[in-house]
C-alpha positions as a LaTeX table, in Angstrom:
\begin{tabular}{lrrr}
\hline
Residue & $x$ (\AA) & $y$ (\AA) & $z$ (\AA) \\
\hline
Unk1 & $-27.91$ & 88.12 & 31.98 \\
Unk2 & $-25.77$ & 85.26 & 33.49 \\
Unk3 & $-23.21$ & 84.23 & 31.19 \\
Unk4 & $-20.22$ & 82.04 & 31.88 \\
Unk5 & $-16.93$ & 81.56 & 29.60 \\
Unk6 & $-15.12$ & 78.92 & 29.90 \\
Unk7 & $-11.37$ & 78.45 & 28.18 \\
Unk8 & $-7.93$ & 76.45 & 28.76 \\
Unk9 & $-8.92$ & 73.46 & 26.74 \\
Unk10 & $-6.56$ & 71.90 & 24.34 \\
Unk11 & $-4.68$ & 68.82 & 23.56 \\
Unk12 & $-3.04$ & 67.10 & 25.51 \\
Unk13 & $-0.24$ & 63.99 & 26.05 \\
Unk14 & $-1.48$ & 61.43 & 28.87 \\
Unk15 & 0.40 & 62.34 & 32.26 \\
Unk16 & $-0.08$ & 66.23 & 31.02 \\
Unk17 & $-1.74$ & 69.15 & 32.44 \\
Unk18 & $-4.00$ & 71.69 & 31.60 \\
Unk19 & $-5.48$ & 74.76 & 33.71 \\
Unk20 & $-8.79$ & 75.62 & 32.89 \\
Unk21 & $-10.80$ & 79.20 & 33.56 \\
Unk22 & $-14.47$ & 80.40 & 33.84 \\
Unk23 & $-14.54$ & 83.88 & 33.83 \\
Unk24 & $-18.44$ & 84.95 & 35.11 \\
Unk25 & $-19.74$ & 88.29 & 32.98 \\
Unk26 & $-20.54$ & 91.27 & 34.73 \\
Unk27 & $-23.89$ & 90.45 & 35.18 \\
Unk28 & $-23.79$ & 87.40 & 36.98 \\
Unk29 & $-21.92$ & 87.45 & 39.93 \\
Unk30 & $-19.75$ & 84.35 & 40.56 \\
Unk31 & $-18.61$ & 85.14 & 44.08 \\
Unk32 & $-22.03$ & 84.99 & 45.65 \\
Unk33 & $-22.38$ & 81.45 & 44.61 \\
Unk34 & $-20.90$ & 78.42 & 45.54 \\
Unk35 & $-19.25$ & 76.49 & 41.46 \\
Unk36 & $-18.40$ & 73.62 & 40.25 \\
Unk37 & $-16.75$ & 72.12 & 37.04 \\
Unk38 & $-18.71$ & 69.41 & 34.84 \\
Unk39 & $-17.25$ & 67.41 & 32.60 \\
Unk40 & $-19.36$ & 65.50 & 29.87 \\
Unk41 & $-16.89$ & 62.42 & 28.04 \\
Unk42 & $-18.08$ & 61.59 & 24.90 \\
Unk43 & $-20.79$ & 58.68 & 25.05 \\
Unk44 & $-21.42$ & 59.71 & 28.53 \\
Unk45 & $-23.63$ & 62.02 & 30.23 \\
Unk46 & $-22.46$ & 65.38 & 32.23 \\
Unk47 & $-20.77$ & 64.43 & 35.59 \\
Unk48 & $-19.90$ & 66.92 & 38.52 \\
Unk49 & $-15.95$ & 67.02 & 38.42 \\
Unk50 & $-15.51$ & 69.30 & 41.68 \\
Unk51 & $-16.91$ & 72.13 & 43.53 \\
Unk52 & $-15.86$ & 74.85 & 45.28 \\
Unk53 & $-17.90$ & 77.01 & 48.52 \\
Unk54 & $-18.38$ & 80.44 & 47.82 \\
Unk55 & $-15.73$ & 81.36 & 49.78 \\
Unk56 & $-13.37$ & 79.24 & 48.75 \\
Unk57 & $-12.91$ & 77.20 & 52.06 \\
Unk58 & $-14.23$ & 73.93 & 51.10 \\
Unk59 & $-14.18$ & 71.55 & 47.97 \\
Unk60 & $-15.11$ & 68.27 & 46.84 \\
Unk61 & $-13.89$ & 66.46 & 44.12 \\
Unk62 & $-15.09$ & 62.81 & 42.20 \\
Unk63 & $-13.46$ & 60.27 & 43.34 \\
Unk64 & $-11.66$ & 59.58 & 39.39 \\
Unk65 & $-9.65$ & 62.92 & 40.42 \\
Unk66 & $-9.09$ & 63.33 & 43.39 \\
Unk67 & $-5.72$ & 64.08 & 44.41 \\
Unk68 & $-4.66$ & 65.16 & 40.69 \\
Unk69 & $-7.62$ & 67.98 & 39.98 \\
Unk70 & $-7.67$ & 71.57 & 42.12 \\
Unk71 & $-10.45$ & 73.84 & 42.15 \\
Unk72 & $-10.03$ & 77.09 & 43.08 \\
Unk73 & $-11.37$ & 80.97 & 42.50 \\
Unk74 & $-10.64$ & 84.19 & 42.91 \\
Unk75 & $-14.10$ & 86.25 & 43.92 \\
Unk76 & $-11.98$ & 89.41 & 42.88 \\
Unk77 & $-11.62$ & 88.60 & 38.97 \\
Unk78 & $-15.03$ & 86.35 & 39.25 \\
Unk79 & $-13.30$ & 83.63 & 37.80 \\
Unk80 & $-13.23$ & 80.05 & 38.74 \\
Unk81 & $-10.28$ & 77.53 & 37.82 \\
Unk82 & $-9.66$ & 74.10 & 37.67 \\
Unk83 & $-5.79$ & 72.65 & 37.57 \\
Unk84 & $-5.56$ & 68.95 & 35.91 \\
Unk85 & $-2.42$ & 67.37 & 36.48 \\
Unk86 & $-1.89$ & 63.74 & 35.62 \\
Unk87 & $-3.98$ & 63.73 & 33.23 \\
Unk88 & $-5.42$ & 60.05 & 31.32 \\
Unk89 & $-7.26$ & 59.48 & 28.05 \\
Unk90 & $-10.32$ & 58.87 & 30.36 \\
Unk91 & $-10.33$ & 62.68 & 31.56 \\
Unk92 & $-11.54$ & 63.55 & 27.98 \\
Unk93 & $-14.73$ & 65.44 & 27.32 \\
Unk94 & $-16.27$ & 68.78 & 27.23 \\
Unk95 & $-15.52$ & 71.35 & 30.73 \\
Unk96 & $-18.40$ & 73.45 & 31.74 \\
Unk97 & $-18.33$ & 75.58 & 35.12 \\
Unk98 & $-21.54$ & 76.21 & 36.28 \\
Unk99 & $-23.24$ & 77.41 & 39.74 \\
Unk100 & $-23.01$ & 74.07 & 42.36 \\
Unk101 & $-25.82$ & 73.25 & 43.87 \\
Unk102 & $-27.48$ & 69.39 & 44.83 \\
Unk103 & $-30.08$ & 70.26 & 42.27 \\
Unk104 & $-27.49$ & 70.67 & 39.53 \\
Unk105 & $-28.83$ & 67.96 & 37.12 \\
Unk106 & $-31.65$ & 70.61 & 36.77 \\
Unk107 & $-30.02$ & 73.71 & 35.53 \\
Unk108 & $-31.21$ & 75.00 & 32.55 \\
Unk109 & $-28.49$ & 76.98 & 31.79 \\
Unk110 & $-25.20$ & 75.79 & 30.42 \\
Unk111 & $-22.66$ & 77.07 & 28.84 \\
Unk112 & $-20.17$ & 76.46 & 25.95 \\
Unk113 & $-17.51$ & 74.56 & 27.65 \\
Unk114 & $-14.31$ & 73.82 & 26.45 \\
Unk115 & $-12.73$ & 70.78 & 24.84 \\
Unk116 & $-9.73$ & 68.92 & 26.78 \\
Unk117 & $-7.92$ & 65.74 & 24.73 \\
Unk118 & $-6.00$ & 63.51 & 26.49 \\
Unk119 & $-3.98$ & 60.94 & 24.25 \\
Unk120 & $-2.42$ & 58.20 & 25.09 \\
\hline
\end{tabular}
């Protein structure tokens, strides 16, 4: 059964930084498909943060972090990170990692997520 868990959430003080994890269970293989991190701020709806190829050799990032997020993974520990530095109240909302694909508005499956704070 896939199953994701996501952690590394917390509060934080603006200009601050957090590193977030998604650790894939054994079932569902992370390294055979290409992730990304969401982010849903409250009010808002759920917004691709960045993505990662399944090998690790490409990314893409929103344009409201680029330059201060880093996604990354490590196909050996099926887990999938994401580094926040310079962090702003607006970067506030609930982190889910997922499978990346154009098509991702239609996933069915989501996760917990985890919380990140930013205050000002």
């Amino acid at each position: 059964q896939m199953q994701l868990v996501e952690s590394g959430g917390g509060l934080v003080q603006a200009g601050g930084s957090l590193r977030l994890s998604c650790a894939g269970s054994p079932g569902w293989i992370v390294s055979i498909n290409d992730m990304g991190w969401y982010r849903r701020a409250p009010g808002k709806q759920r917004e691709l943060v960045a993505s990662i190829t399944t090998a690790g050799d490409s990314t893409n990032y929103a344009d409201s972090v680029k330059g201060r997020f880093t996604i990354s993974r490590d196909n050996a520990k099926s887990t999938v990170y994401l580094d926040m530095n310079g962090l702003t109240p607006e970067d506030t909302g609930v982190y889910y990692c997922n499978q990346y694909s154009k098509d991702w508005l239609k996933f069915s499956y989501w996760a917990q997520g985890t919380q990140v704070t930013v205050s000002s």
